[in-house]
XYZ file of C-alpha atoms in Angstrom:
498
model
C 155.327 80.836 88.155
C 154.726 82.241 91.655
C 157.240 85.151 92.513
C 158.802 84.107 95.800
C 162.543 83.887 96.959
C 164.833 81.101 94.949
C 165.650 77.837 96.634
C 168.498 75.396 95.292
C 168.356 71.841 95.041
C 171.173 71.437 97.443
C 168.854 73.702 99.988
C 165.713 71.961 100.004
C 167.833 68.885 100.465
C 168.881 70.194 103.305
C 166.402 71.182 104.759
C 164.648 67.758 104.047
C 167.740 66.144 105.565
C 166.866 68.200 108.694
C 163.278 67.911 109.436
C 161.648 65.313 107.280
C 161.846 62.459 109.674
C 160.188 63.769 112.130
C 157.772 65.856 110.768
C 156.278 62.905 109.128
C 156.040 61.139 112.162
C 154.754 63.645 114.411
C 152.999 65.941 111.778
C 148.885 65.883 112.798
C 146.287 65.215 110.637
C 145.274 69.076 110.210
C 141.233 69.956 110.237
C 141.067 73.674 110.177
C 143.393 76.729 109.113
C 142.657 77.756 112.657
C 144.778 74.889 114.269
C 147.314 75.229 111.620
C 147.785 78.594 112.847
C 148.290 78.040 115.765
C 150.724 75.739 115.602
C 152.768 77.884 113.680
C 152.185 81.015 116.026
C 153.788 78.455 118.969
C 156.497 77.006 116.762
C 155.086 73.416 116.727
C 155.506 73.455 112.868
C 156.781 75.650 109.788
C 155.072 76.139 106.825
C 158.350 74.502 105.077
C 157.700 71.287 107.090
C 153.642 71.539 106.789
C 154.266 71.330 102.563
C 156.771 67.971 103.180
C 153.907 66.793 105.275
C 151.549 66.810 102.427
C 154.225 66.259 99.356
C 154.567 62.685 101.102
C 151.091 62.259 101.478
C 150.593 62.450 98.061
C 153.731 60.171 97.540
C 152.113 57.629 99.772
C 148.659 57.722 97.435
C 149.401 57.547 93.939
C 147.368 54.941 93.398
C 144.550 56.572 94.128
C 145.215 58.708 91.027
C 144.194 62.458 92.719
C 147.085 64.683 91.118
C 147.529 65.443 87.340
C 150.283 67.840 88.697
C 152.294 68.286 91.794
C 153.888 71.871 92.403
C 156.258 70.636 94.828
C 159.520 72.953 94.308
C 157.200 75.878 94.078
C 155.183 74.530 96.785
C 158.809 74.210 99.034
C 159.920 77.604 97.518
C 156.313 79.649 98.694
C 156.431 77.766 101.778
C 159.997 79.290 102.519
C 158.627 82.938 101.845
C 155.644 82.270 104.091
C 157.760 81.662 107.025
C 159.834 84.616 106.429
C 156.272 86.545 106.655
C 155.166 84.771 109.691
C 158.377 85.722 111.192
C 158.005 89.536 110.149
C 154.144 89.500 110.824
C 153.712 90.135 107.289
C 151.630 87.125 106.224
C 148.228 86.844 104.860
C 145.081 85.459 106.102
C 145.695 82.544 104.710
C 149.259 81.540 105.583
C 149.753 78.068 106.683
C 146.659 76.499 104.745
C 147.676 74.095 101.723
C 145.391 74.354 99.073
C 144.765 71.841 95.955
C 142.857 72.976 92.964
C 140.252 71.538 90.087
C 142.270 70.656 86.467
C 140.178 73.734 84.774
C 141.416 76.939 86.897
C 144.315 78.427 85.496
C 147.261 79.307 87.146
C 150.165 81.050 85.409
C 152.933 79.146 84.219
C 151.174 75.576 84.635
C 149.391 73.282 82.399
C 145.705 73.178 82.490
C 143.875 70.070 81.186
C 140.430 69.907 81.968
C 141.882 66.498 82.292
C 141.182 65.708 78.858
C 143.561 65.018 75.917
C 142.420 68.173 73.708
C 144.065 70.229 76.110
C 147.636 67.995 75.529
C 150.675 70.384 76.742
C 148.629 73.680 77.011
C 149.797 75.984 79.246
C 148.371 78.857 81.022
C 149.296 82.532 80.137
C 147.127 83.899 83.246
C 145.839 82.963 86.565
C 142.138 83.171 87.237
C 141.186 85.631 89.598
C 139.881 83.036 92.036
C 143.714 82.176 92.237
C 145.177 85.453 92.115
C 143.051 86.550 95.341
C 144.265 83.586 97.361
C 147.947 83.938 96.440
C 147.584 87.084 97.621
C 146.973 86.002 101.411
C 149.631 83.747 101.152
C 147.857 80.534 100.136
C 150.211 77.586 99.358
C 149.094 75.625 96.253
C 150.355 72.093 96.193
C 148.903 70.822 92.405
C 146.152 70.285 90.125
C 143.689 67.266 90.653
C 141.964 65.247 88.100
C 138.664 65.774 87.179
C 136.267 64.328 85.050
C 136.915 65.624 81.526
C 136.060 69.036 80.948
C 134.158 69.081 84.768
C 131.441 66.485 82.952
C 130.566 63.681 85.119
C 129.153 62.557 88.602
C 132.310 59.890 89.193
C 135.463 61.194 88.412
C 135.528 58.409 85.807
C 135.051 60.263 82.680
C 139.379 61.594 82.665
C 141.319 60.922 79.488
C 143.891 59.461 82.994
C 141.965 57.174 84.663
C 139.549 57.205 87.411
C 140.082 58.816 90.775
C 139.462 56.349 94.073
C 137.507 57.264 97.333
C 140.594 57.642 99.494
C 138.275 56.721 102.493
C 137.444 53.014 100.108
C 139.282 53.179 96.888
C 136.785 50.557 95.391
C 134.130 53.687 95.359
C 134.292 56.692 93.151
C 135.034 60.012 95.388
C 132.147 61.481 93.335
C 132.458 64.293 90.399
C 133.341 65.697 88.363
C 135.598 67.764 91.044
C 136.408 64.400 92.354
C 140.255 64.770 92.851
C 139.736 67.845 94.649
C 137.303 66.332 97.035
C 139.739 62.780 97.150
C 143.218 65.423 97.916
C 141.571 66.763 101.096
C 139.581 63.622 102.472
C 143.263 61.852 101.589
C 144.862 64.528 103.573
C 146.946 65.823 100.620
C 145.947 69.592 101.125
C 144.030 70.900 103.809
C 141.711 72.850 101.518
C 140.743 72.558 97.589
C 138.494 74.682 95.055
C 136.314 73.322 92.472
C 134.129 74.312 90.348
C 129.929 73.129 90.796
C 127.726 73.093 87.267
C 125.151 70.522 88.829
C 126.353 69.541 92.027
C 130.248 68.634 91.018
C 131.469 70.265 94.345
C 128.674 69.318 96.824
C 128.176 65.641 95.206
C 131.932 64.864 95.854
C 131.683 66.685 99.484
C 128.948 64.015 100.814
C 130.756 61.550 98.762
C 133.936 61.733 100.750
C 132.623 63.503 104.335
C 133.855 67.056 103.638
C 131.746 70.291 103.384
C 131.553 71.701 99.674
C 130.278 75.340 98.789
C 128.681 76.585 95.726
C 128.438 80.498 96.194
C 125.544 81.998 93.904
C 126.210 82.186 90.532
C 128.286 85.118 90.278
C 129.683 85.632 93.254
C 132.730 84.258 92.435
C 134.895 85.364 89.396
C 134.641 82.909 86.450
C 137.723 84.480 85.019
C 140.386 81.391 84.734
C 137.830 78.767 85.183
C 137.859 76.362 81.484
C 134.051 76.787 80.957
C 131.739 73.668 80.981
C 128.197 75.970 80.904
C 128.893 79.181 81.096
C 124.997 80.074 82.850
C 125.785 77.438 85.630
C 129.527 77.093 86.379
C 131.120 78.628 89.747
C 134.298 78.129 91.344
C 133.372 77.127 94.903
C 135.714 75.336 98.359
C 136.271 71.731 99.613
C 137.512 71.821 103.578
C 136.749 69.835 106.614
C 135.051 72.590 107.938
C 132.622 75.510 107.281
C 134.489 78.152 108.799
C 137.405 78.009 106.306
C 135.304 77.460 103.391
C 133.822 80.814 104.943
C 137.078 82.659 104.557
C 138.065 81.027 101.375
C 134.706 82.759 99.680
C 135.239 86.034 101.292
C 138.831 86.329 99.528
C 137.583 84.779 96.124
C 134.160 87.066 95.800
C 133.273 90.323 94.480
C 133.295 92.043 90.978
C 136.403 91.564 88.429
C 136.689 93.543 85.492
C 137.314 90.674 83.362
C 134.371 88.817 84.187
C 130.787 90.787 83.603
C 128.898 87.890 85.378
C 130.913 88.211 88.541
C 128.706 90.434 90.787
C 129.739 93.524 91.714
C 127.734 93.496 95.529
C 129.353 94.151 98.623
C 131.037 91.191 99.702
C 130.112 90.003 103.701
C 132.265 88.883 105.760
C 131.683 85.383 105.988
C 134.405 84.483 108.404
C 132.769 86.020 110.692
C 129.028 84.880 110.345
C 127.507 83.349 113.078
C 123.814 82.670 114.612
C 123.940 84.848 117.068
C 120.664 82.313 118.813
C 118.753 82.666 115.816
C 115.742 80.830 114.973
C 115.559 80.385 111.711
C 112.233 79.340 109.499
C 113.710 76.212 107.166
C 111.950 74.402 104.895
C 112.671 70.806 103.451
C 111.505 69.930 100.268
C 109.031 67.107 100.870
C 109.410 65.606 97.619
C 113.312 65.503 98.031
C 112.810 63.591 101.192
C 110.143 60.872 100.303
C 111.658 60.360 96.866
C 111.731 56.584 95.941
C 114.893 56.738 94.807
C 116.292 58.302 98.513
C 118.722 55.536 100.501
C 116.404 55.139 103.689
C 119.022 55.285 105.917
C 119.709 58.850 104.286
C 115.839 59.352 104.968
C 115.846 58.396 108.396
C 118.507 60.571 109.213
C 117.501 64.002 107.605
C 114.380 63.030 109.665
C 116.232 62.992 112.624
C 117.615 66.329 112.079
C 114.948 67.566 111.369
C 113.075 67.193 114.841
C 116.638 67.896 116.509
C 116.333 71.473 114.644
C 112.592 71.752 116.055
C 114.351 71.090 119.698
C 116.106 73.115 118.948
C 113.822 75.960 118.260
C 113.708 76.161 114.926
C 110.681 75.887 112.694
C 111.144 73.196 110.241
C 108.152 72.473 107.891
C 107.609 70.465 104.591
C 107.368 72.628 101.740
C 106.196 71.208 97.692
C 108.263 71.246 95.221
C 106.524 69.744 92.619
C 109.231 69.944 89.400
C 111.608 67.320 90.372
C 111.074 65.086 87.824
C 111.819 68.214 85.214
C 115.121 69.102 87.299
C 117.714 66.747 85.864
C 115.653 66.909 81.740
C 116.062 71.032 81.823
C 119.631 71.393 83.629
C 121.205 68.650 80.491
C 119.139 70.104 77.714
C 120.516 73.805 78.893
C 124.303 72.528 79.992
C 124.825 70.895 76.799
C 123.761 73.330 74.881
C 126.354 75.657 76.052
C 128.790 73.035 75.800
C 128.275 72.538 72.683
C 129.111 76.364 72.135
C 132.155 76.316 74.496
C 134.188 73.582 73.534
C 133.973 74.349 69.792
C 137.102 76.853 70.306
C 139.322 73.136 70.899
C 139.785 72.867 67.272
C 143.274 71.301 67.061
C 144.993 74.157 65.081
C 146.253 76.845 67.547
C 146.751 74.961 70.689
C 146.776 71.379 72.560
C 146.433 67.728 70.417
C 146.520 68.049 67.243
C 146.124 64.613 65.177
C 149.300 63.048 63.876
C 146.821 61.754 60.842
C 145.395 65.111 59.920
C 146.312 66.496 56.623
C 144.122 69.765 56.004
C 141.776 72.541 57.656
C 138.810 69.716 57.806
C 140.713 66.674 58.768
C 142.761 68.699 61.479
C 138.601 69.398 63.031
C 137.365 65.967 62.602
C 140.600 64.039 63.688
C 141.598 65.980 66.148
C 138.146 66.741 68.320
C 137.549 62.965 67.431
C 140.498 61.590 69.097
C 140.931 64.623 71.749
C 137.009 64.254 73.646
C 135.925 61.472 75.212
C 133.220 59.886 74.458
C 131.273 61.331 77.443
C 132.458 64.978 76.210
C 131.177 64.023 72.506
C 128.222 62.607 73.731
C 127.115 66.189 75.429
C 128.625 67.973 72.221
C 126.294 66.225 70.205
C 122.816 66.431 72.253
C 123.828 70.257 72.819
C 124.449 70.498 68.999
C 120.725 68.578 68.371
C 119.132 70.706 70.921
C 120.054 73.619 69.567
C 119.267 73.206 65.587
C 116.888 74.135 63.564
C 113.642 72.382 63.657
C 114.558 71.332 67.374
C 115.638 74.745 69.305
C 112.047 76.025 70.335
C 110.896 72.061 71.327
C 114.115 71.502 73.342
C 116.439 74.700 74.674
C 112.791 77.300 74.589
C 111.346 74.713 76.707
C 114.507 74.215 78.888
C 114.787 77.727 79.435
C 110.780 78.226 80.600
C 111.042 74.977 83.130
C 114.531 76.503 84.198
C 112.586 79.997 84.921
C 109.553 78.176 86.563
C 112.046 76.493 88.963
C 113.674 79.810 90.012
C 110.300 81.327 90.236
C 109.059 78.472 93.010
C 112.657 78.498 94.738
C 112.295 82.210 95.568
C 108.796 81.358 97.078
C 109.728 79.260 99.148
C 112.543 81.298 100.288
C 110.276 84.935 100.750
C 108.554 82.380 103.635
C 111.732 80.592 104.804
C 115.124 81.835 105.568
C 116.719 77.820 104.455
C 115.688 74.825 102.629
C 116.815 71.866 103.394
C 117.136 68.319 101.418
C 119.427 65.524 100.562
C 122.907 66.518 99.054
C 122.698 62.682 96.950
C 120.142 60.050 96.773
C 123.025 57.472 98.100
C 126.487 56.974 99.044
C 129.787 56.461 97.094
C 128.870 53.744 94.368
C 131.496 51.431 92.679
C 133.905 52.239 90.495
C 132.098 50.964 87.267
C 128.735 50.242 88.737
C 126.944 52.620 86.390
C 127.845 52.077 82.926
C 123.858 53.798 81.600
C 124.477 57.632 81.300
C 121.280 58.152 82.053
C 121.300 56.804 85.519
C 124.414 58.805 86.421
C 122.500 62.032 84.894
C 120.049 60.685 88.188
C 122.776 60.934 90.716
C 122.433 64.983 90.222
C 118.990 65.012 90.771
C 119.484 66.932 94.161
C 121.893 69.391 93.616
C 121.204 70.931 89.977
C 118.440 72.354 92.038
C 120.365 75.370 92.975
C 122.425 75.591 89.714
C 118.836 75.865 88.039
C 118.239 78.805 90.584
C 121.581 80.315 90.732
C 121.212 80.410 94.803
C 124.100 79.148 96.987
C 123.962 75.631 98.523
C 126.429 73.631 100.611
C 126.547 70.216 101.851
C 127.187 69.520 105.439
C 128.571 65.785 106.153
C 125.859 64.675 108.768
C 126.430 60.985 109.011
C 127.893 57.499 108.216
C 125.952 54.728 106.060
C 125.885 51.128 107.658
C 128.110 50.794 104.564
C 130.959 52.520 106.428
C 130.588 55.671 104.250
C 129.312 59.234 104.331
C 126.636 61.332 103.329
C 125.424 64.839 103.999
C 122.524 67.460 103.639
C 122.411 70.585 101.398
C 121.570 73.607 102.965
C 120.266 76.554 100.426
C 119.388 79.691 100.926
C 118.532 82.972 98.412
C 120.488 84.692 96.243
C 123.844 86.032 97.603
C 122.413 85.196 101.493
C 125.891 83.201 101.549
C 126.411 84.781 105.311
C 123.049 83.550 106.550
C 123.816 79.926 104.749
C 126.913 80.172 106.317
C 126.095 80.671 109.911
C 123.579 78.076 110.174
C 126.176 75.398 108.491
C 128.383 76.309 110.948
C 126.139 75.196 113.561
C 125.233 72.211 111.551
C 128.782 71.393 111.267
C 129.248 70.908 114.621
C 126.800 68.932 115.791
């Protein structure tokens, strides 16, 4: 549990007794840590009040199904310790911001699910490093959201608990698989939430629900206390209304980790602080991104739009080929799989989470328990990772995967030794129905945009840039190269505020 100063029941009573009425009724609908802040540096609000603020918020939308677990005493006990700070001008950078996280980063002393049924009572022994880093500047975490099981899925609909809803139309999905994450902060149930993007499972549920959602560079982030889906593609990355605190978020969660050899041991920027400075910059957008018959045209006609407002502005923006799309979304499931396949063979049913009432042995204990634990999307990627790595199969299939996956780096880092950004859709639509696509196939589609940068291990963000005559969002995805996260960052900023 998180070390902070013991409350009683009887306190937090009180305290509720004393300002819960009117904080609820006055409390704002918070954008940015920076207003937050300030509100707390002028006594407007208390981090104590600021965590009742959000605890009924989540009351208020249960239906919508975001939460697997709410850390409310530790939530009310942190937020108590936190104002002690602020009092002593003590507190960390991040003091005051409300944070919800993704059902497959650890923290210590909780349960971690995945949100799947394998996982059944497990609880964590360690905090991922992610975690550990934002404690340490005084973060607040309120609870884990649901997710699609074991981060697989572009709906949120694949949880052993039921769907999440689009808080902003709970008919739609809020997008996936780090759909509860996305749905807590659009909902207003945390200011802030983290993630974690294989294909697109941060930035997909970002334009989804009108929030900007980061996927550093592979790497760049510690993996350390993340459940891994595919180990080659998975990052921890932010959800926030705006870029600036996903900025600061990144700065405190990157650079090297000595339990994670993938995390990159570069000299982290300061992101915070990145800005244009009146910088042209040379972007490119992927012309067969943009005049892809699958594309909503209202989507189209928009990135068009910002297009020739970025050439106003005096940027040069010019169409650039990309000519592997249709090999994007074949190569990033033949490869992901695969290394599912791998990863989730340690859920065996005999040291930790469900085990099968019916097994009787070592076998039936394997087959019962993974049987009845997965779901069926789970055993569905199992199985073609399993196929596409056997004998007979491996060069035709994962050899292949890997040469496509190396040509699409190869032709991303062109384009980006002539252009500082590239520029394309962050979905090919907006929120769909809840049950709409039944054919796994066509939700494998709905990534077609974003596994882009997974593929290429640069970082990518989407921007919310508009609203569909449907009433809902969408936005654009901004990459740029490998660990350029500051130069990303300062022209999102820009974008964000427009």
């Amino acid at each position: 549990m998180i070390n902070g100063p013991q409350i009683e029941t009887g306190q937090i009573c009180h305290y509720k007794s004393l300002f819960l009425p009117a904080i609820l009724k006055a409390m704002k609908d918070y954008k940015s840590l920076s207003a937050v802040q300030n509100d707390l540096k002028e006594g407007v609000i208390t981090c104590a009040q600021l965590v009742e603020g959000y605890l009924e918020k989540e009351k208020a939308g249960r239906d919508l199904n975001i939460f697997r677990e709410v850390f409310a005493e530790e939530a009310r006990s942190r937020a108590v310790e936190i104002d002690t700070k602020l009092k002593e001008g003590t507190a960390g950078r991040l003091a005051g911001m409300v944070l919800a996280i993704k059902d497959n980063i650890c923290v210590k002393g909780h349960h971690v699910g995945a949100s799947s049924k394998i996982l059944e009572g497990f609880e964590s022994l360690f905090s991922a490093t992610a975690i550990t880093r934002l404690l340490a500047e005084d973060v607040i975490l309120i609870g884990r959201t649901n997710c699609d099981e074991f981060a697989m899925g572009g709906s949120n609909e694949n949880s052993a608990f039921g769907p999440v809803k689009n808080p902003l139309n709970p008919a739609l999905v809020p997008g996936g698989s780090s759909g509860g994450s996305a749905a807590a902060v659009a909902a207003g149930m945390a200011l802030a939430a983290l993630g974690s993007d294989t294909g697109g499972s941060i930035r997909q549920p970002a334009s989804f629900c009108g929030l900007v959602g980061l996927k550093p560079t592979y790497g760049r982030i510690s993996r350390h206390g993340l459940i891994a889906y595919a180990s080659s593609f998975d990052q921890i990355g932010p959800f926030s209304h705006t870029v600036e605190d996903s900025a600061l978020l990144l700065e405190i969660m990157a650079g090297a980790d000595g339990y994670d050899s993938t995390a990159s041991s570069r000299p982290v920027d300061k992101y915070s602080e990145a800005n244009t400075e009146g910088k042209k910059y040379r972007i490119a957008y992927l012309k067969d991104y943009v005049e892809h018959p699958g594309l909503d045209p209202e989507i189209k006609g928009k990135l068009k739009t910002i297009f020739q407002d970025l050439i106003d502005q005096g940027h040069t923006v010019e169409a650039a080929d990309f000519p592997m799309v249709e090999y994007l979304v074949p190569a990033y499931y033949v490869l992901t799989t695969a290394e599912a396949s791998s990863n989730l063979s340690r859920f065996s049913g005999i040291t930790y989470g469900y085990r099968s009432p019916s097994a009787k042995d070592t076998m039936s204990t394997l087959l019962r328990s993974r049987s009845e634990g997965f779901g069926a999307e789970v055993k569905r990627r199992i199985m073609l990772g399993t196929f596409v790595l056997s004998a007979g199969y491996y060069d035709a299939y994962y050899t292949r995967a890997q040469k496509v996956r190396r040509k699409i780096r190869e032709r991303t880092r062109e384009i980006l030794e002539n252009y500082d950004l590239i520029l394309t859709p962050t979905t090919p639509k907006t929120a769909f129905e809840i049950g709409a696509i039944n054919d796994p196939v066509s939700m494998y589609l709905e990534d077609i945009f974003t596994v882009h940068a997974n593929l290429a291990g640069v970082p990518a963000v989407s921007i919310p840039v508009g609203t569909h005559s449907n009433g809902m969002p969408f936005g654009i995805q901004v990459m740029s190269d490998l660990f350029e996260e500051a130069k990303l960052l300062a022209f999102s900023k820009e974008m964000n505020r427009q």
